[in-house]
Short mmCIF file of C-alpha atoms in Angstrom, two decimals:
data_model
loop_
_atom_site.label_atom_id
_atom_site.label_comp_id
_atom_site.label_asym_id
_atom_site.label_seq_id
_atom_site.Cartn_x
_atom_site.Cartn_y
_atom_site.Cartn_z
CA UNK A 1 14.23 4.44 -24.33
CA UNK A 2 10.41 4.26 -23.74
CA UNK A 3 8.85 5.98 -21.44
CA UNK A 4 6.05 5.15 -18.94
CA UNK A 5 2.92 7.12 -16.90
CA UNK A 6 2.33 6.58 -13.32
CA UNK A 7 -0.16 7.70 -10.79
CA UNK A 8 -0.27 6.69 -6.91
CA UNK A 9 -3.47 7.82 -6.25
CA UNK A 10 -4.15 8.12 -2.84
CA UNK A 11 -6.84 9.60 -0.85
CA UNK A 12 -4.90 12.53 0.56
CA UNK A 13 -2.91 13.54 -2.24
CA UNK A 14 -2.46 12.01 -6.09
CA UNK A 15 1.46 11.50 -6.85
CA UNK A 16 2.25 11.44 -10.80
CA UNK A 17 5.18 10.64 -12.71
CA UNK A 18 7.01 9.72 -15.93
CA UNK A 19 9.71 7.64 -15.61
CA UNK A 20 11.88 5.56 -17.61
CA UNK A 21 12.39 1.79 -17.95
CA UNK A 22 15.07 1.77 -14.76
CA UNK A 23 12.32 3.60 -12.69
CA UNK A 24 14.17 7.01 -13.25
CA UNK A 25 11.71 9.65 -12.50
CA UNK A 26 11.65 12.27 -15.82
CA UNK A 27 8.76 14.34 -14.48
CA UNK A 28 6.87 14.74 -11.10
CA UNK A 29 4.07 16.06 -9.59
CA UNK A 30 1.63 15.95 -6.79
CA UNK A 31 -1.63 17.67 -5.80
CA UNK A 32 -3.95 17.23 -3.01
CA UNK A 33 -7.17 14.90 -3.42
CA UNK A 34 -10.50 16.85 -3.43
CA UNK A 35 -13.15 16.04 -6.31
CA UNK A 36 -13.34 12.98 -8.70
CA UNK A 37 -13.65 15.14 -11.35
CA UNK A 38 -10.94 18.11 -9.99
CA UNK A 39 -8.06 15.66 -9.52
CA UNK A 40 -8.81 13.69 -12.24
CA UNK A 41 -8.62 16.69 -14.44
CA UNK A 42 -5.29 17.94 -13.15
CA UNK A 43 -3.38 14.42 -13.51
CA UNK A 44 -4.62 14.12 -17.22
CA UNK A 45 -3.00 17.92 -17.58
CA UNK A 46 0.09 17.06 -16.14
CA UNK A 47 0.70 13.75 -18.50
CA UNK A 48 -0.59 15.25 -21.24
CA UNK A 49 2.51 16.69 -22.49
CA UNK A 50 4.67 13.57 -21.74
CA UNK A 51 4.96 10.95 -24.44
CA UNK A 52 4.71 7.87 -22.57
CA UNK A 53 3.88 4.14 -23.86
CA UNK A 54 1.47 3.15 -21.29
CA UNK A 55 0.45 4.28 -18.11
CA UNK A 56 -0.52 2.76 -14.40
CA UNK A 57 -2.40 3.43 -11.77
CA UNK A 58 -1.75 2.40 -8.13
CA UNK A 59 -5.32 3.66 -6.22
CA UNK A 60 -6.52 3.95 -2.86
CA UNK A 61 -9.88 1.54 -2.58
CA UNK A 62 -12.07 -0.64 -2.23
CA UNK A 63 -11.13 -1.37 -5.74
CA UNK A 64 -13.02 -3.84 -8.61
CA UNK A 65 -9.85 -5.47 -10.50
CA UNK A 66 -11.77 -8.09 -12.29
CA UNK A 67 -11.67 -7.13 -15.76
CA UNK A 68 -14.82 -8.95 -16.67
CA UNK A 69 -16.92 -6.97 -14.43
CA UNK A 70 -18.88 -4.06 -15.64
CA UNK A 71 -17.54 -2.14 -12.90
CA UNK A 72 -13.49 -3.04 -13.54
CA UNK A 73 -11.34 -0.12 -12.82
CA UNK A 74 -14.06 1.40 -10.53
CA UNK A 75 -13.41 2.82 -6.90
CA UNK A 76 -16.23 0.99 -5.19
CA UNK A 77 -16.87 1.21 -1.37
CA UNK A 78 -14.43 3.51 -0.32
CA UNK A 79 -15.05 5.81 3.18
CA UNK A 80 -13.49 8.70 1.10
CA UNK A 81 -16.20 11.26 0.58
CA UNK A 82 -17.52 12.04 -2.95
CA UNK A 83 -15.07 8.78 -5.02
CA UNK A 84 -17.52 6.07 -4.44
CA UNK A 85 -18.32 4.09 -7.35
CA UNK A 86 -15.60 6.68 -9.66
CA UNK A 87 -14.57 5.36 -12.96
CA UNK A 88 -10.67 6.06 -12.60
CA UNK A 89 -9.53 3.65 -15.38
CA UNK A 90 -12.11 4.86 -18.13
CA UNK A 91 -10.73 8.48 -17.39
CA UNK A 92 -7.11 7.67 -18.52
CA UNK A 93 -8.32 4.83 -20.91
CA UNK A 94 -10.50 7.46 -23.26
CA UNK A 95 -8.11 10.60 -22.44
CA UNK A 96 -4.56 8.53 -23.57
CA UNK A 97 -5.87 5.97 -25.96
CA UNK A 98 -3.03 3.60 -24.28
CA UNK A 99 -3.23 0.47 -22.34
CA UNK A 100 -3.56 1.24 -18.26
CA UNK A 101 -2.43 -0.94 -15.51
CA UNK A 102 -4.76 -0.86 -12.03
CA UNK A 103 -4.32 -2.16 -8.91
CA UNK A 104 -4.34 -1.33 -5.31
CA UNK A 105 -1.79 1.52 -4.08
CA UNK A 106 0.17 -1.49 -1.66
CA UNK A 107 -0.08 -3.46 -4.45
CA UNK A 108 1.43 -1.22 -6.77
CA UNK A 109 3.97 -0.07 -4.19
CA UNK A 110 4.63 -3.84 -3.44
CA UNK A 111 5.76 -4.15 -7.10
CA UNK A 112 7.30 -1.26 -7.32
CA UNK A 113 9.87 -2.58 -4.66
CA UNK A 114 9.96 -6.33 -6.41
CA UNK A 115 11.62 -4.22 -9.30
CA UNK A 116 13.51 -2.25 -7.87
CA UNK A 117 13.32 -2.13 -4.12
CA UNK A 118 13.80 -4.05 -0.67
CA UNK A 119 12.38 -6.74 -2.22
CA UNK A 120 14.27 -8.05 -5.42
CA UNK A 121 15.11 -11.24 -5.97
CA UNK A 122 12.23 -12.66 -3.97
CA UNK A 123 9.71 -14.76 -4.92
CA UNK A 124 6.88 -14.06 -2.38
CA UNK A 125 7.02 -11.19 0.47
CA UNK A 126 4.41 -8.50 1.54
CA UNK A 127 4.06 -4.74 1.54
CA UNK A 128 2.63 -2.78 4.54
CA UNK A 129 1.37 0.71 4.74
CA UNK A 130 0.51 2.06 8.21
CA UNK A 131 -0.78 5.67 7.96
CA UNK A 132 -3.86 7.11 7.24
CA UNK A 133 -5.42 3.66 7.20
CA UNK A 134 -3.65 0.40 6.82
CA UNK A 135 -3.39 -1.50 3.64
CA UNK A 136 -1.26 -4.65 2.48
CA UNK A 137 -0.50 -6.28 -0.74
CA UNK A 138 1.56 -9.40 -1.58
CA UNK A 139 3.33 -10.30 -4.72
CA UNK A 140 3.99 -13.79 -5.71
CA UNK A 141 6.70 -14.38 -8.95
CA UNK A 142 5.70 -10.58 -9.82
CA UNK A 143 2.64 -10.47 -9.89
CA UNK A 144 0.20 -9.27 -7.19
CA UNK A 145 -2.14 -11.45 -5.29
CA UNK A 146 -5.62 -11.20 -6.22
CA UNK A 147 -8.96 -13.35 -5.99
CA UNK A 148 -12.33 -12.61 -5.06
CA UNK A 149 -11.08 -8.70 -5.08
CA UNK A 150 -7.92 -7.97 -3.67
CA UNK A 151 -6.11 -8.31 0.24
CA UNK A 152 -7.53 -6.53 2.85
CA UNK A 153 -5.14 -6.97 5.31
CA UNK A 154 -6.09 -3.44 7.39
CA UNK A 155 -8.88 -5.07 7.96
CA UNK A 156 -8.04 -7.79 9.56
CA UNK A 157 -9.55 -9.09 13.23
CA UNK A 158 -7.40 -8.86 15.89
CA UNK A 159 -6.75 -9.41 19.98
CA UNK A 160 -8.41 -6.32 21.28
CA UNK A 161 -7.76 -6.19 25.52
CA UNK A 162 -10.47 -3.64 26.71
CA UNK A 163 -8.78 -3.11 29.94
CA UNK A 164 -5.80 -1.95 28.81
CA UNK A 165 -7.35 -0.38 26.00
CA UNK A 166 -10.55 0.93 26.06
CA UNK A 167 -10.77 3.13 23.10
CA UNK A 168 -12.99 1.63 20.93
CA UNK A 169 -11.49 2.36 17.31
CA UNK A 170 -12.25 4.40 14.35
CA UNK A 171 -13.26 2.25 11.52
CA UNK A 172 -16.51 2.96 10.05
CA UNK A 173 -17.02 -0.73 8.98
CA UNK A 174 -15.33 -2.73 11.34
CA UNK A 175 -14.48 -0.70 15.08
CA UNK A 176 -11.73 -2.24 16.41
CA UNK A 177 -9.95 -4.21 13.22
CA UNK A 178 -6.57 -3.78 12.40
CA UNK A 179 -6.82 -0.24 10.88
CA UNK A 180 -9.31 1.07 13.93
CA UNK A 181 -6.84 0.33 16.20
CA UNK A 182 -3.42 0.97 14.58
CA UNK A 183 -3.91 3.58 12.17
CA UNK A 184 -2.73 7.02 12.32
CA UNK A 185 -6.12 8.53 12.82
CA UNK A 186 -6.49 5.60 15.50
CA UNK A 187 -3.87 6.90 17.38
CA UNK A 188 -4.89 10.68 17.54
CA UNK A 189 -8.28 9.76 18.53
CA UNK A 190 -7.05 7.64 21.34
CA UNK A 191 -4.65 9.78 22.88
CA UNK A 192 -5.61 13.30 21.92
CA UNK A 193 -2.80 14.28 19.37
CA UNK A 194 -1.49 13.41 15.99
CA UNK A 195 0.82 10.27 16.37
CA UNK A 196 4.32 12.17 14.69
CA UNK A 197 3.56 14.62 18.04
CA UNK A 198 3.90 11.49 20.51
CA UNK A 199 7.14 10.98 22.27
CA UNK A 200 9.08 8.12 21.64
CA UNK A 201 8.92 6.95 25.09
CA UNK A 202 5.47 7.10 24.93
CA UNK A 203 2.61 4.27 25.73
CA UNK A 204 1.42 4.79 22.70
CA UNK A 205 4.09 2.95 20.81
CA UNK A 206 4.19 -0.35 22.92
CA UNK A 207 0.88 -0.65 22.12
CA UNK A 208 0.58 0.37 18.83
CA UNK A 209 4.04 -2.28 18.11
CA UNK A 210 1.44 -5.03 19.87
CA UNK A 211 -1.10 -4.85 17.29
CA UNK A 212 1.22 -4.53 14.20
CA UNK A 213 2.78 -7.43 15.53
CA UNK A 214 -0.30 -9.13 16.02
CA UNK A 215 -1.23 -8.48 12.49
CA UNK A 216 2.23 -9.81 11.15
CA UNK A 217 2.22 -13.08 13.15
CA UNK A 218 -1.33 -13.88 11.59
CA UNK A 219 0.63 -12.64 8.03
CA UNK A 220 3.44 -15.01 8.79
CA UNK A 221 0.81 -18.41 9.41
CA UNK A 222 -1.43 -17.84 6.88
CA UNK A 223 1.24 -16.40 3.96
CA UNK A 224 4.67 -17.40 4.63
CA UNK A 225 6.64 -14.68 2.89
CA UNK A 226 9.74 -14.47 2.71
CA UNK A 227 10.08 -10.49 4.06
CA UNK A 228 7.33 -8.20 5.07
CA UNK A 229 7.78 -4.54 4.00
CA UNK A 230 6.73 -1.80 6.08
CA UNK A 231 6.27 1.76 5.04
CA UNK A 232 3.72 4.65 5.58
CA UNK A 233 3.87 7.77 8.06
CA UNK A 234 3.31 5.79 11.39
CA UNK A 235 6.48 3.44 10.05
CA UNK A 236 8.45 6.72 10.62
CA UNK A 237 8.95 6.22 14.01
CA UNK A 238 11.71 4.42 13.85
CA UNK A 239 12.05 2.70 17.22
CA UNK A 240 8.85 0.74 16.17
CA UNK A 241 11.12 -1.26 14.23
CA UNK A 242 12.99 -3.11 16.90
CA UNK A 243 9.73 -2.90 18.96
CA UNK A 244 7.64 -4.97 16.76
CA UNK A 245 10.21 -7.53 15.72
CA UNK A 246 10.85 -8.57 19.24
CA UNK A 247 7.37 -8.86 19.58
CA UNK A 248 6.47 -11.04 16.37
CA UNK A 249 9.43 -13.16 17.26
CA UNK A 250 7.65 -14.02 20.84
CA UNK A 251 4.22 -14.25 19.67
CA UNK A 252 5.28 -17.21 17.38
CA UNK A 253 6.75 -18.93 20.45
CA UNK A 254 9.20 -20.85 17.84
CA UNK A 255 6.72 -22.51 15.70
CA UNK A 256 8.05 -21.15 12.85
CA UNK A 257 11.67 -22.64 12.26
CA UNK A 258 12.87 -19.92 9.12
CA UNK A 259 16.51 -18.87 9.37
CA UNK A 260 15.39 -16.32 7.82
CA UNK A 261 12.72 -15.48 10.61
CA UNK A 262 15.11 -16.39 13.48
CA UNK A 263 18.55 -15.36 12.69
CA UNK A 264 18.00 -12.04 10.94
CA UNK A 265 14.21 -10.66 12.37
CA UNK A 266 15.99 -7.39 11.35
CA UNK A 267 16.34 -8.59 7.62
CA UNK A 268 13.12 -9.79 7.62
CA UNK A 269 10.91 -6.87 8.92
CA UNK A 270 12.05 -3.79 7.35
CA UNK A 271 11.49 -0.76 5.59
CA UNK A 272 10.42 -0.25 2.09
CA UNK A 273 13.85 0.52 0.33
CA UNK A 274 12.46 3.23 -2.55
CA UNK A 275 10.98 4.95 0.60
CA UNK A 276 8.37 7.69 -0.37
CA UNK A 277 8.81 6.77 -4.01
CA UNK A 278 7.63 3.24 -3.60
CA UNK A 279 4.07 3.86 -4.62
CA UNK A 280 4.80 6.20 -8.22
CA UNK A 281 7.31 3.78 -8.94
CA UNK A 282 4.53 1.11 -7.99
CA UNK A 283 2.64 2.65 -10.53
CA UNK A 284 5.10 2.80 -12.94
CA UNK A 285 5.80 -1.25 -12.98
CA UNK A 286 2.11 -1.32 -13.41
CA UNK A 287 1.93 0.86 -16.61
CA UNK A 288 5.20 -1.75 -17.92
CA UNK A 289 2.64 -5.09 -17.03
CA UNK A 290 0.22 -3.51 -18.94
CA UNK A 291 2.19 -2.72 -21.77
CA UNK A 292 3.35 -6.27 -21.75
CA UNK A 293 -0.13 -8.06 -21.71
CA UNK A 294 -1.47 -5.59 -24.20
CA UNK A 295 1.36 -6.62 -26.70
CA UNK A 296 0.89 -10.69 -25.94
CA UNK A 297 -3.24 -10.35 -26.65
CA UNK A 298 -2.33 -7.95 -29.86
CA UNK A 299 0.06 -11.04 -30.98
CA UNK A 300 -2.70 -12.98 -30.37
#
């Protein structure tokens, strides 16, 4: 049975794995993020013993995807210190000689639950990470939406009441988007104390379940999928859950007539079902794509 390389490479701490073709984890490892060049290293030394047919990468961003762009398989913009504008792709690509899928890490961990996750059998549905920052990827009949880069969803503009909440927000780009708001460093800047600290009676949860339901409505309208995944460290708190399905449910005010919306809100917004694994086992359905395509254009 082949095997395959994957990396979730995220700006805290770079997951890597060898797995087989049921996403069976062989061999594991994980190592904080510090230094292009440091973390880099170490993931090439821990594959490099592994036979594997191809391998993929599911990477924090900004990202360039566009394979026509002198830039593909770059980090670009990213607010993590010392990666902008890193080459992760040509790092594998000349150490492994093999063919390397690349996409975002919600991306990758969206696919990695179309294969073998919460979200089989579906044709369209979105992935949600709510931690560190926010990030969202959607897959459509397998494959991950793209276009003029890839989905920002973290980023996303939404109804910010000053009176009730007057802290300002933490992102460097945008202030009070999505991810300024509602991400995990959001909440210990607003109320003094890292979120998994908070009780669960706390304020801090009503409002943080009002802007992730905010976000999701505006998901809902403009996407329609079928489920919306949610996963990350903030998603731990599990009484969130009920929380912000009430509240998506009454923010639509019935315009949206889905059974599977209305009757089962609880099937509908859930969480990730490969849990931590989601995003190495992203990864991993990345390194099979690539495989794939590479053997189609070789045919070719």
């Amino acid at each position: 049975m082949p095997l395959w390389g994957g990396i979730e490479a995220g700006g805290t701490k770079f997951v890597c794995a060898v797995a087989d073709d049921q996403g069976s984890i062989q061999a594991e490892s994980s190592f904080p993020t510090t230094s292009p060049e440091e973390t880099l290293r170490q993931a090439i030394q821990f594959l490099k013993p592994h036979p594997f047919e191809a391998l993929g990468i599911a990477s924090f961003g900004p990202l360039d995807l566009d394979p026509k762009s002198p830039s593909y398989g770059h980090i670009t913009s990213t607010p993590k210190p010392g990666w902008e504008d890193t080459d992760i792709v040509g790092a594998f690509a000349d150490a492994f000689g093999i063919p390397v899928g690349f996409d975002t890490d919600v991306n990758g961990a969206a696919l990695g639950e179309w294969r073998w996750g919460a979200a089989q059998g579906l044709e369209a549905f979105i992935y949600l990470t709510i931690g560190t920052g926010i990030g969202g990827g959607m897959v459509i009949n397998g494959e991950p939406l793209h276009g003029l880069m890839h989905p920002e969803m973290g980023h996303m503009l939404i109804p910010h009441d000053h009176e009730r909440d007057p802290f300002p927000g933490n992102c460097p780009f945008h202030g009070d988007c999505l991810e300024g708001l509602a991400s995990g460093p959001a909440i210990q800047a607003r109320w003094g104390q890292p979120a998994e600290t908070l009780p669960d009676d706390h304020p801090a949860w009503a409002l943080e379940a009002d802007y992730l339901a905010a976000g999701l409505v505006n998901f809902i309208c403009a996407l329609s999928p079928q489920r919306i995944l949610m996963g990350g460290g903030v998603m731990q708190q599990g009484q969130l859950f009920p929380m912000i399905q009430e509240r998506v449910l009454k923010l639509l005010g019935g315009y949206i007539q889905a059974p599977a919306l209305l009757a089962k809100i609880d099937d509908y917004i859930v969480p990730p079902g490969l849990g931590k694994r989601a995003g190495v086992l992203g990864a991993v359905a990345l390194a099979q794509a690539a495989h794939r395509t590479a053997a189609i254009e070789k045919g070719n």
